[in-house]
CSV table of C-alpha atoms in Angstrom, one decimal:
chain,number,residue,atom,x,y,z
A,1,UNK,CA,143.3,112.2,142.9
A,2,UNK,CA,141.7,110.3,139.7
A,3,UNK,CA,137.6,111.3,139.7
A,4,UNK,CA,136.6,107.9,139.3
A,5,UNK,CA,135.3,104.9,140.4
A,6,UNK,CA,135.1,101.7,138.5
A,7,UNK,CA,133.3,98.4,139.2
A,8,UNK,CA,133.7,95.2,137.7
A,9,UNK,CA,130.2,93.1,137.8
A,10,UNK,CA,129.2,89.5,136.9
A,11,UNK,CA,126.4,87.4,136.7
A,12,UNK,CA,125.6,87.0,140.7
A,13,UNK,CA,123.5,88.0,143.2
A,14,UNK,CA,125.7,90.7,144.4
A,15,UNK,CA,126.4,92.1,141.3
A,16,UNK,CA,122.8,92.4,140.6
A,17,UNK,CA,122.8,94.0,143.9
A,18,UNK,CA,125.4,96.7,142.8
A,19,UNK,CA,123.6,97.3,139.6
A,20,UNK,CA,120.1,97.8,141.2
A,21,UNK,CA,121.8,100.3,143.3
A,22,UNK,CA,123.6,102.1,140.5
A,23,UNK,CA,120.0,102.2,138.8
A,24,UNK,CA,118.3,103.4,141.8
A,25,UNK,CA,120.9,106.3,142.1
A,26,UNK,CA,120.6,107.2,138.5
A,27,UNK,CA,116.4,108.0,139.5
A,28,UNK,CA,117.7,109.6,142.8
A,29,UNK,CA,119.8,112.1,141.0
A,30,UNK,CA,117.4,112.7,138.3
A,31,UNK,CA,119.1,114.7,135.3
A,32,UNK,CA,122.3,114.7,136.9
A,33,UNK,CA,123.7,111.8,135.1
A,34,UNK,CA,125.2,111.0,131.8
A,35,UNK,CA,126.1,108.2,130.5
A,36,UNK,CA,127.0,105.8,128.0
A,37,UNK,CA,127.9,102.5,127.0
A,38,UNK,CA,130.3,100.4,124.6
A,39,UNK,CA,129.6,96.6,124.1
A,40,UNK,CA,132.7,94.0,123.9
A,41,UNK,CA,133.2,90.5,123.3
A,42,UNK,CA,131.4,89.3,126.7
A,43,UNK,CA,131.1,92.8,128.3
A,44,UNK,CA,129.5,96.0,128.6
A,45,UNK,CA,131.1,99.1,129.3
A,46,UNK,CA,129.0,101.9,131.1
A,47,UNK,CA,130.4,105.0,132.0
A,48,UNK,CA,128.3,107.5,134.2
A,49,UNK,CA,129.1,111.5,134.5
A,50,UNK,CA,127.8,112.8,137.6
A,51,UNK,CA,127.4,116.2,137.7
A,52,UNK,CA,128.4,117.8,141.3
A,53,UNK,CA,128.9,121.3,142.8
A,54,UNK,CA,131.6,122.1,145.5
A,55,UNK,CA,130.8,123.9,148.5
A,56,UNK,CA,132.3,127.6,147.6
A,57,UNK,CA,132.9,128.0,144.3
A,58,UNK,CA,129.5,126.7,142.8
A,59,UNK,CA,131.4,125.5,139.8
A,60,UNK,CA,130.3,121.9,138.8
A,61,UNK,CA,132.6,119.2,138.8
A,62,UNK,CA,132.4,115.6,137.3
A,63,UNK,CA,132.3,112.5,139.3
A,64,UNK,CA,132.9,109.6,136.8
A,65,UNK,CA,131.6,106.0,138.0
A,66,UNK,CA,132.8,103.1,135.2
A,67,UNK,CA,131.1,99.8,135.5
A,68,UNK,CA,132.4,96.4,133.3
A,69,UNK,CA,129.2,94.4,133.2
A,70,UNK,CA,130.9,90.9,132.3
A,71,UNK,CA,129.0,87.8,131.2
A,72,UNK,CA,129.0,84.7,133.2
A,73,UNK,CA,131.3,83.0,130.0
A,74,UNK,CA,133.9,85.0,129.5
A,75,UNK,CA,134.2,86.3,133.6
A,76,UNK,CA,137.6,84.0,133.7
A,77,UNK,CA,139.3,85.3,130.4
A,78,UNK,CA,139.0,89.2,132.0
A,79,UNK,CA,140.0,88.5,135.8
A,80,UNK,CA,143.6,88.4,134.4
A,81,UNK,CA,143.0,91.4,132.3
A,82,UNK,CA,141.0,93.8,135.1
A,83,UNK,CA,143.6,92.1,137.5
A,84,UNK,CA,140.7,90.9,140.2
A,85,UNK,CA,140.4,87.8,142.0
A,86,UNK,CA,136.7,87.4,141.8
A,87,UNK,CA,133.1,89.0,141.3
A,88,UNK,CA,131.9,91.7,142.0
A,89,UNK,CA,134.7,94.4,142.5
A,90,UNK,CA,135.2,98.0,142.9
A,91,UNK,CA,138.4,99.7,142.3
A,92,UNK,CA,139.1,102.9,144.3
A,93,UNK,CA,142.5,104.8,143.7
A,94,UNK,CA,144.3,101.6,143.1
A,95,UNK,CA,142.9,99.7,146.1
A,96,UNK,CA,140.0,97.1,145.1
A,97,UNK,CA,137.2,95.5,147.3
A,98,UNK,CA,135.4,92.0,146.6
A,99,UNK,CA,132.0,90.7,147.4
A,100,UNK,CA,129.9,92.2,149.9
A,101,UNK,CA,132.6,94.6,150.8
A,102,UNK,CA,132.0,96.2,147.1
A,103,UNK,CA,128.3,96.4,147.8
A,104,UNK,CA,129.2,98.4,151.1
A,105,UNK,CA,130.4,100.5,149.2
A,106,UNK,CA,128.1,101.0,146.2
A,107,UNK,CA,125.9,101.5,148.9
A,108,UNK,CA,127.5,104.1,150.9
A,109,UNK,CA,127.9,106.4,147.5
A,110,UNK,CA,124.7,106.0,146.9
A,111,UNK,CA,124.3,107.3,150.8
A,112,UNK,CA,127.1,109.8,149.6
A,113,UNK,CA,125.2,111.1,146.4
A,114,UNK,CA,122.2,111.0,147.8
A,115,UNK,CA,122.1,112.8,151.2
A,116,UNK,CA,125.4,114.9,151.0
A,117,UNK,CA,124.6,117.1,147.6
A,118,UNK,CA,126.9,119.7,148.5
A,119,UNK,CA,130.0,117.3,148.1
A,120,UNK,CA,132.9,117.9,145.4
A,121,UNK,CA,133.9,114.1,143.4
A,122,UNK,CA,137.6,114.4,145.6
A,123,UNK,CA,134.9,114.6,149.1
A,124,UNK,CA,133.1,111.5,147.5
A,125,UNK,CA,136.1,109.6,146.9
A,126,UNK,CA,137.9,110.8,150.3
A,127,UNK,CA,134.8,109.8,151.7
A,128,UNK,CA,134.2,106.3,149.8
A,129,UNK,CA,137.7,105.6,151.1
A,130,UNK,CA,137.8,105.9,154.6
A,131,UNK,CA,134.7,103.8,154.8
A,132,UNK,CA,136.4,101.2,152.6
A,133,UNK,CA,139.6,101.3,154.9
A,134,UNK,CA,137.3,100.7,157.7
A,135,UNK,CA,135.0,97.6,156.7
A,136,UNK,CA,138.5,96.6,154.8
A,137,UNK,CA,139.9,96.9,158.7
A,138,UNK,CA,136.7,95.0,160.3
A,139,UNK,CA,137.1,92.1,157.8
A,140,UNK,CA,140.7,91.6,158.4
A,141,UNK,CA,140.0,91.2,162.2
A,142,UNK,CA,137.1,89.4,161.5
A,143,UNK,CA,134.9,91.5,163.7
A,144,UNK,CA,131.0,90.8,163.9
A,145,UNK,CA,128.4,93.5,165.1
A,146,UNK,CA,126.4,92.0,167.1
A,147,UNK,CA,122.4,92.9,167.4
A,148,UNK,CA,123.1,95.4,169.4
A,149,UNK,CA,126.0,97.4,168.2
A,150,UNK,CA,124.6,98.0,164.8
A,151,UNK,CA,125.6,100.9,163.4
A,152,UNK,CA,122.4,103.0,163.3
A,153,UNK,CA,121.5,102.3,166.8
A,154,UNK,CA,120.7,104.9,169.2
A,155,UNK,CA,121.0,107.4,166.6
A,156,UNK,CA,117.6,108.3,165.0
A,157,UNK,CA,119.1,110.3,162.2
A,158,UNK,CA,121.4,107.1,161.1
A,159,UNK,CA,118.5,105.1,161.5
A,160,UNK,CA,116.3,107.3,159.4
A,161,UNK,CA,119.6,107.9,156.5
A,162,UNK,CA,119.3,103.8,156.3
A,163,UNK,CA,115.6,103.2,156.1
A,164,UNK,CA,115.5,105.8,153.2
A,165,UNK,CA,118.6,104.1,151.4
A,166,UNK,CA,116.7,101.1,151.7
A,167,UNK,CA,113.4,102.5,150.3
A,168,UNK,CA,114.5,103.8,147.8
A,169,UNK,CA,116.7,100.7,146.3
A,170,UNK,CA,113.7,98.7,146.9
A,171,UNK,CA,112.0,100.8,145.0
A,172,UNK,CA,114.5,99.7,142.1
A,173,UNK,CA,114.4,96.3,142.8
A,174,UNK,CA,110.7,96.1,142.5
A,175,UNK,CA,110.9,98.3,139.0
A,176,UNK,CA,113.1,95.3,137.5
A,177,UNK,CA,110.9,92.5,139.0
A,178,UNK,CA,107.7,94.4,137.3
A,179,UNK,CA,109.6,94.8,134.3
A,180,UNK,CA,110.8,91.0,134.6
A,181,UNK,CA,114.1,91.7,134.2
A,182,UNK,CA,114.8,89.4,137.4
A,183,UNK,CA,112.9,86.9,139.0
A,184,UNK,CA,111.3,86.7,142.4
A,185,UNK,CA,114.0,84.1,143.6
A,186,UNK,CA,116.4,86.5,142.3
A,187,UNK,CA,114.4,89.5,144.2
A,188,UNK,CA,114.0,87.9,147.4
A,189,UNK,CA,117.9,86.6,147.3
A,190,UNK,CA,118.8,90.5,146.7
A,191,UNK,CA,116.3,91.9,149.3
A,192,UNK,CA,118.2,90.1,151.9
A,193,UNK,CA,121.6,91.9,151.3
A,194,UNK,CA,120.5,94.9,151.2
A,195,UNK,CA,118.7,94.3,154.8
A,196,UNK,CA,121.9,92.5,155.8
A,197,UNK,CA,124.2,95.0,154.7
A,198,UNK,CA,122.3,97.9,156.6
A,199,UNK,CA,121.8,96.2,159.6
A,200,UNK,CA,117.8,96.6,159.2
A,201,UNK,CA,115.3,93.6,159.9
């Protein structure tokens, strides 16, 4: 199993999602990232090194996360080239995921990373894609939740797990608004996925 996961981001509100959750893990995991980037004709490449230790062994492994930041101009001359159909994507051992379905899952590492430091990067990725098979699953049935059969309900410690994941990417989301680097339009639009997405109002 390839150690990686790779997304492909635009200039959109849910790639600006993806990225403020990326950021907010990077503060979550504090020291246990590496990275470093390479700029291209209309794109950024970031590559992050997580550091991870597996449950019997101690020894650290590397979980490697690749983001292609594209620019809004030149988004059309690379779908061919990253073979994608549209903004934002994630691309997990050969299977990729669009849209809101890549935030899902940007989230749920985050979730992963956060919450479960004992993992290996093969647990991570085994875990990223069995949650991806099911919202993949969900979609193609076009199943809704309704209010009441959201995921955290009747289960405190769910509940909790999400109001933390939420916290805490707020907390990013208002660092970049301070720091001007998006605008409150822009903040509230993003705010709104990220409640959507976890089901919390």
């Amino acid at each position: 199993m390839k150690k990686h996961i790779i997304f492909f981001l635009a200039e959109d509100d849910l790639s600006y999602s993806i990225a403020a959750i990326l950021d907010g893990l990077i503060e979550e995991l504090d020291g246990k990232v590496k990275f470093s980037s390479q700029r291209y004709l209309g794109a950024i490449i970031t590559e992050l090194k997580i550091t991870l230790k597996t449950n019997f062994t101690r020894k650290r492994d590397v979980l490697k996360v690749i983001v292609y930041a594209i620019s809004e101009l030149y988004k059309e001359k690379y779908k061919p080239i990253f073979n994608i159909s549209s903004f934002p994507a994630v691309s997990l051992e050969g299977c990729d995921y669009f849209g809101e379905e890549a935030v899902n899952i940007a989230l749920e590492l985050y979730s992963a990373l956060s919450s479960r430091g004992h993992l290996n990067s093969e647990q991570v990725l085994r875990h990223l894609l069995r949650h991806a098979r099911e919202i993949g699953s969900l979609n193609e049935v076009k199943i809704e939740r309704s209010e009441d059969s959201k995921i955290y309900e009747g289960n405190p410690i769910i509940a909790s797990l999400y109001r933390h994941v939420l916290e805490e990417l707020m907390k990013g989301l208002d660092k970049l608004r301070l720091e001007r680097k998006i605008d409150h339009v822009r903040y509230k639009k993003i705010k709104e996925i990220y409640i959507q997405l976890l089901g919390i109002g």
